């Protein structure tokens, strides 16, 4: 979907999507811009950067081209915290508006649909979601919070 930086190494280039996530010195920045200084900062500081559809920018819903209803997932900034929000069978427009109604400040889309993943709740219990057979693909990216 555009530029991608992994541990300071630029692995792909482009501006296909205006939304971005930058992780620099353990700080996560979610935003939208055609040109972002965070891309260069991620390269120079051994950080991370990727682009995706913007859903919410400064508390305002952003319209995107994809249509139809599907499972939607977003990486969000809400009240200074980074969270993932998932909603089943909704349009991009309705999902973005629901995020605004929930009080999200900034959000970008996370692809995946029924892609397999898991998370651990605060008590350490593992919660799986999606279709495990989707992990047979060789191009899978994970986000890990520590």
XYZ file of C-alpha atoms in Angstrom:
146
model
C 0.000 0.000 0.000
C 3.042 2.253 -0.190
C 6.121 2.976 1.862
C 7.191 0.356 4.371
C 10.137 0.640 6.781
C 11.291 -2.218 9.016
C 13.961 -1.479 11.644
C 15.121 1.545 9.641
C 15.345 -0.296 6.326
C 13.126 0.995 3.516
C 11.575 -2.130 1.985
C 9.024 -0.490 -0.344
C 8.199 2.993 -1.562
C 5.124 4.861 -2.696
C 2.193 6.964 -1.597
C -0.719 4.737 -2.601
C -2.468 5.463 0.698
C -2.248 8.676 2.731
C -2.754 7.061 6.138
C 0.344 5.993 8.052
C 1.657 4.464 11.225
C 5.159 5.318 12.397
C 6.872 3.651 15.332
C 9.957 5.576 16.390
C 11.761 5.162 19.719
C 8.766 3.199 21.081
C 6.366 6.026 20.184
C 3.447 5.198 17.874
C 2.157 7.937 15.600
C -0.995 7.454 13.507
C -1.908 10.075 10.943
C -2.513 10.961 7.316
C -0.341 12.966 4.950
C 0.905 12.592 1.411
C 4.407 13.463 2.620
C 5.295 12.682 6.217
C 8.550 13.541 7.996
C 8.003 10.390 10.059
C 9.062 8.247 7.079
C 12.561 9.724 7.047
C 12.693 9.758 10.845
C 11.841 6.033 10.931
C 14.659 5.329 8.455
C 17.190 7.463 10.330
C 16.290 6.102 13.787
C 15.840 2.385 13.086
C 12.066 2.677 13.336
C 9.035 1.380 11.496
C 6.589 2.963 9.060
C 3.722 1.738 6.898
C 0.861 3.230 4.923
C -2.800 2.285 4.748
C -6.215 3.887 4.194
C -6.902 6.702 6.684
C -10.235 6.292 8.478
C -10.163 9.092 11.062
C -7.926 12.165 11.095
C -8.091 14.620 13.999
C -11.512 13.271 14.999
C -13.019 13.532 11.503
C -14.199 10.536 9.447
C -12.454 10.118 6.083
C -14.249 8.633 3.071
C -12.453 5.947 1.057
C -13.146 4.279 -2.286
C -13.680 0.621 -1.310
C -17.364 -0.222 -1.193
C -19.411 -3.068 0.148
C -19.768 -4.541 3.592
C -17.003 -6.581 5.149
C -15.193 -7.213 8.392
C -13.288 -3.994 9.131
C -10.300 -3.549 11.425
C -8.461 -0.369 12.423
C -5.386 0.739 14.315
C -6.592 3.685 16.395
C -5.404 6.422 18.699
C -7.965 7.178 21.390
C -7.297 9.315 24.444
C -3.532 8.899 23.980
C -3.730 5.083 23.804
C -3.226 2.825 20.785
C -5.973 0.245 20.285
C -7.302 -2.069 17.588
C -11.017 -1.924 16.813
C -12.830 -4.534 14.762
C -16.364 -4.464 13.383
C -18.166 -7.118 11.361
C -20.087 -6.537 8.133
C -19.927 -2.786 7.713
C -18.919 -0.318 5.020
C -15.765 1.818 5.170
C -17.929 4.924 5.620
C -20.005 3.479 8.465
C -16.914 2.052 10.162
C -15.098 5.406 10.047
C -18.163 7.164 11.456
C -18.514 4.569 14.227
C -14.875 5.186 15.183
C -15.541 8.935 15.397
C -18.675 8.294 17.474
C -16.552 6.123 19.792
C -14.156 9.043 20.300
C -11.197 7.909 18.193
C -8.772 10.739 17.364
C -6.872 9.061 14.492
C -7.257 5.700 12.780
C -5.939 3.765 9.812
C -7.311 0.630 8.250
C -5.762 -2.751 8.950
C -6.287 -5.306 6.206
C -6.961 -8.899 6.923
C -10.626 -9.765 6.697
C -10.694 -13.279 8.101
C -6.882 -13.498 8.385
C -5.824 -15.500 11.410
C -4.419 -13.773 14.457
C -4.500 -13.800 18.218
C -4.133 -11.566 21.217
C -3.640 -12.101 24.924
C -5.948 -10.465 27.398
C -4.610 -8.821 30.548
C -4.900 -12.124 32.398
C -2.630 -13.787 29.801
C -5.365 -15.852 28.153
C -4.918 -16.331 24.396
C -7.834 -15.380 22.123
C -7.701 -16.581 18.493
C -9.648 -14.976 15.640
C -9.966 -15.518 11.895
C -9.180 -18.534 9.743
C -5.933 -20.389 10.655
C -5.574 -21.667 7.067
C -4.887 -18.061 5.988
C -1.455 -18.341 7.677
C -0.286 -20.608 4.867
C 0.601 -17.484 2.864
C 4.249 -16.441 2.987
C 3.502 -12.700 3.168
C 2.106 -12.198 6.673
C 2.782 -9.241 8.952
C 2.237 -9.186 12.701
C 1.908 -6.337 15.165
C 3.258 -7.066 18.617
C 2.636 -4.938 21.707
C 4.932 -5.376 24.713
